[in-house]
Tab-separated table of C-alpha atoms in Angstrom:
chain	number	residue	atom	x	y	z
A	605	MET	CA	0.050	-0.081	-0.063
A	606	PRO	CA	1.561	3.408	-1.051
A	607	LEU	CA	2.362	5.588	1.992
A	608	LYS	CA	0.084	8.407	0.749
A	609	SER	CA	-2.787	5.890	0.934
A	610	LEU	CA	-1.894	4.665	4.208
A	611	SER	CA	-1.763	7.859	5.850
A	612	SER	CA	-5.353	8.307	4.995
A	613	ALA	CA	-6.466	5.175	6.454
A	614	PRO	CA	-8.440	5.012	9.615
A	615	LEU	CA	-7.401	4.580	12.877
A	616	VAL	CA	-8.761	1.568	14.737
A	617	TRP	CA	-8.334	2.105	18.253
A	618	ILE	CA	-8.624	-1.407	20.068
A	619	ASP	CA	-8.148	-2.508	23.515
A	620	VAL	CA	-8.797	-6.036	25.216
A	621	GLU	CA	-9.132	-7.138	28.837
A	622	THR	CA	-8.325	-10.624	29.257
A	623	THR	CA	-7.816	-13.261	31.642
A	624	GLY	CA	-4.160	-13.340	31.372
A	625	LEU	CA	-1.230	-12.408	29.095
A	626	VAL	CA	-1.043	-15.691	26.880
A	627	PRO	CA	-3.429	-15.611	24.086
A	628	GLU	CA	-2.962	-19.653	23.901
A	629	LYS	CA	-4.138	-20.184	27.172
A	630	ASP	CA	-6.199	-16.909	28.310
A	631	VAL	CA	-9.438	-15.385	26.626
A	632	MET	CA	-10.963	-12.196	26.249
A	633	LEU	CA	-13.353	-10.684	28.632
A	634	GLU	CA	-13.725	-7.250	26.918
A	635	ILE	CA	-13.163	-5.214	23.967
A	636	ALA	CA	-13.635	-1.749	22.862
A	637	MET	CA	-13.035	-0.218	19.483
A	638	VAL	CA	-12.903	3.659	18.515
A	639	ILE	CA	-12.353	4.650	14.941
A	640	THR	CA	-10.860	7.942	14.035
A	641	ASP	CA	-9.305	9.529	11.157
A	642	GLY	CA	-5.541	10.797	11.131
A	643	ASN	CA	-6.544	13.945	13.186
A	644	LEU	CA	-7.831	11.936	16.021
A	645	ASP	CA	-11.254	12.646	15.204
A	646	GLN	CA	-13.890	9.916	15.977
A	647	LEU	CA	-15.789	8.249	12.994
A	648	GLY	CA	-18.828	6.286	13.757
A	649	GLN	CA	-19.998	4.694	17.284
A	650	PRO	CA	-17.652	3.543	19.701
A	651	GLN	CA	-17.947	-0.027	20.782
A	652	SER	CA	-17.560	-1.631	24.281
A	653	LEU	CA	-18.300	-5.560	24.189
A	654	VAL	CA	-18.422	-7.720	27.317
A	655	ILE	CA	-17.796	-11.276	26.430
A	656	SER	CA	-19.175	-14.037	28.170
A	657	GLN	CA	-17.032	-16.753	29.692
A	658	PRO	CA	-17.879	-20.000	30.985
A	659	PRO	CA	-17.037	-20.167	34.829
A	660	GLU	CA	-13.913	-22.518	34.224
A	661	GLN	CA	-12.450	-19.815	32.474
A	662	LEU	CA	-12.781	-17.155	34.792
A	663	ARG	CA	-11.437	-19.451	37.772
A	664	LYS	CA	-7.794	-19.835	35.843
A	665	LEU	CA	-7.526	-16.259	36.510
A	666	ASN	CA	-4.109	-15.014	37.951
A	667	ALA	CA	-4.177	-13.185	41.392
A	668	TRP	CA	-3.510	-9.855	39.472
A	669	SER	CA	-6.376	-10.224	37.148
A	670	LYS	CA	-8.767	-11.540	39.620
A	671	ASN	CA	-8.023	-8.586	41.606
A	672	CYS	CA	-8.092	-6.026	39.004
A	673	HIS	CA	-11.148	-7.249	37.014
A	674	THR	CA	-13.101	-7.473	40.379
A	675	LYS	CA	-12.300	-3.869	41.340
A	676	SER	CA	-13.107	-2.786	38.000
A	677	GLY	CA	-16.635	-4.518	38.072
A	678	LEU	CA	-15.693	-6.313	34.635
A	679	LEU	CA	-16.011	-9.998	36.339
A	680	ASP	CA	-19.688	-8.684	37.391
A	681	ASP	CA	-20.235	-7.589	33.831
A	682	VAL	CA	-18.846	-10.763	32.251
A	683	ALA	CA	-21.007	-13.082	34.580
A	684	LYS	CA	-24.002	-11.236	33.271
A	685	SER	CA	-22.763	-11.314	29.538
A	686	SER	CA	-24.406	-13.451	26.697
A	687	LEU	CA	-22.169	-12.185	24.124
A	688	THR	CA	-20.216	-14.718	22.482
A	689	LEU	CA	-16.589	-13.945	20.549
A	690	GLN	CA	-18.297	-14.205	17.158
A	691	GLN	CA	-21.453	-11.902	18.128
A	692	ALA	CA	-18.751	-9.284	19.423
A	693	GLU	CA	-16.484	-9.637	16.243
A	694	SER	CA	-19.563	-9.058	13.833
A	695	VAL	CA	-20.847	-5.987	15.807
A	696	LEU	CA	-16.879	-4.934	15.478
A	697	MET	CA	-16.696	-5.416	11.959
A	698	GLU	CA	-19.765	-3.567	11.048
A	699	GLN	CA	-18.278	-0.504	12.131
A	700	VAL	CA	-14.939	-1.250	10.813
A	701	THR	CA	-16.207	-2.059	7.172
A	702	LYS	CA	-18.196	1.113	7.072
A	703	TYR	CA	-14.814	3.159	7.142
A	704	CYS	CA	-12.390	0.476	5.727
A	705	LYS	CA	-13.663	-1.033	2.217
A	706	ARG	CA	-10.671	-3.325	1.869
A	707	PRO	CA	-8.967	-5.774	4.248
A	708	ASN	CA	-5.479	-4.759	5.322
A	709	LYS	CA	-5.839	-1.137	5.419
A	710	ALA	CA	-6.986	0.024	8.875
A	711	VAL	CA	-4.084	0.862	11.304
A	712	LEU	CA	-4.336	-0.372	14.739
A	713	ALA	CA	-3.780	1.827	17.448
A	714	GLY	CA	-3.622	1.904	20.879
A	715	ASN	CA	-1.374	1.346	23.942
A	716	ASN	CA	0.374	-1.702	23.900
A	717	VAL	CA	-1.047	-2.889	20.970
A	718	GLY	CA	0.792	-6.022	20.410
A	719	PHE	CA	-0.645	-7.439	23.318
A	720	ASP	CA	-4.142	-6.554	21.789
A	721	ARG	CA	-3.126	-7.629	18.297
A	722	ALA	CA	-2.140	-11.289	19.749
A	723	PHE	CA	-5.740	-11.722	21.180
A	724	ILE	CA	-7.212	-10.365	18.355
A	725	SER	CA	-5.305	-12.749	15.957
A	726	ARG	CA	-6.173	-15.744	18.087
A	727	TYR	CA	-9.851	-15.064	18.759
A	728	MET	CA	-11.176	-12.626	16.400
A	729	PRO	CA	-9.531	-13.740	12.548
A	730	VAL	CA	-11.935	-11.819	10.557
A	731	LEU	CA	-11.266	-8.434	12.187
A	732	SER	CA	-7.540	-9.239	12.155
A	733	GLY	CA	-7.566	-9.489	8.360
A	734	TYR	CA	-8.772	-5.764	8.015
A	735	LEU	CA	-5.936	-4.570	10.018
A	736	HIS	CA	-2.955	-3.594	8.293
A	737	PHE	CA	0.529	-5.027	9.739
A	738	ARG	CA	1.649	-1.567	10.873
A	739	ASN	CA	0.505	-0.288	14.514
A	740	ILE	CA	0.394	3.109	16.113
A	741	ASP	CA	1.638	2.223	19.688
A	742	VAL	CA	1.119	5.233	22.172
A	743	SER	CA	3.263	3.455	24.592
A	744	SER	CA	6.095	3.715	22.217
A	745	VAL	CA	5.693	7.576	21.670
A	746	ASN	CA	5.555	7.590	25.643
A	747	GLU	CA	8.496	5.954	25.775
A	748	LEU	CA	10.257	8.170	23.588
A	749	ALA	CA	9.069	11.097	25.097
A	750	LYS	CA	10.110	10.056	28.810
A	751	ARG	CA	13.779	10.093	27.502
A	752	TRP	CA	13.718	13.229	25.257
A	753	ARG	CA	10.929	15.319	26.604
A	754	PRO	CA	10.336	14.352	30.255
A	755	ASP	CA	8.514	17.797	30.979
A	756	VAL	CA	5.824	16.613	28.299
A	757	VAL	CA	5.147	13.497	30.050
A	758	SER	CA	4.735	14.969	33.080
A	759	GLN	CA	2.242	17.007	32.155
A	760	TYR	CA	-0.163	14.088	31.195
A	761	LYS	CA	-1.578	11.872	34.043
A	762	LYS	CA	-3.220	8.499	33.435
A	763	THR	CA	-5.586	6.865	35.225
A	764	TYR	CA	-5.237	3.013	34.451
A	765	SER	CA	-8.562	2.086	34.935
A	766	HIS	CA	-8.477	-1.406	33.046
A	767	ARG	CA	-11.791	-1.066	31.291
A	768	ALA	CA	-11.323	-1.399	27.427
A	769	MET	CA	-13.364	1.595	26.589
A	770	ASP	CA	-11.797	3.885	29.480
A	771	ASP	CA	-8.200	2.739	28.071
A	772	ILE	CA	-8.914	3.473	24.501
A	773	ASN	CA	-10.054	7.232	25.415
A	774	GLU	CA	-7.056	7.313	27.501
A	775	SER	CA	-5.106	6.493	24.709
A	776	ILE	CA	-6.580	8.852	22.128
A	777	ARG	CA	-6.394	11.838	24.900
A	778	GLU	CA	-2.654	10.723	25.412
A	779	LEU	CA	-1.878	10.827	21.548
A	780	LYS	CA	-3.713	14.163	21.264
A	781	HIS	CA	-1.350	15.261	24.186
A	782	TYR	CA	1.532	14.391	22.413
A	783	GLN	CA	0.309	15.830	19.218
A	784	ASP	CA	-0.447	19.001	20.778
A	785	THR	CA	2.874	19.643	22.537
A	786	ILE	CA	5.465	17.573	20.536
A	787	PHE	CA	3.867	17.152	16.799
A	788	ARG	CA	2.516	20.538	16.501
A	789	ARG	CA	1.944	21.552	13.002
């Protein structure tokens, strides 16, 4: 894909909350998505989906995940959910295909997106096929700013709610902060 057409491709901001760190043994509990243009202006409706999981999956939670997802209310929401992974993927694809007519064009964005991409690749292959191999990883921008512009990093405070939509909105706000302070036009 030529660079010019990639720079006009929508950004698909995704965050997943999971039972652990390993896609081969852990599962998705929640996925949220916001689509923006290159200026970080929202396109379409944000999606926040809590995925039903059987009790045996929830019993496998490590201590950190159990504490975090109990405190945030996510485990209660998972217990009430009847949404399957396939249904969640269909809801997300409805939005993605509105703004991305062809596979492999949408650029995945977020914080630590390699983690999210691994779970998407494993559990949502259709969505994975619509995402370009390139990422916009806000955590990488943050790491560079810590080294080269610590004054800019100290101006932005994160909340770390560990709910997917909160984390996505936080990532977008964080990149807007860097856009305004480092990448001024």
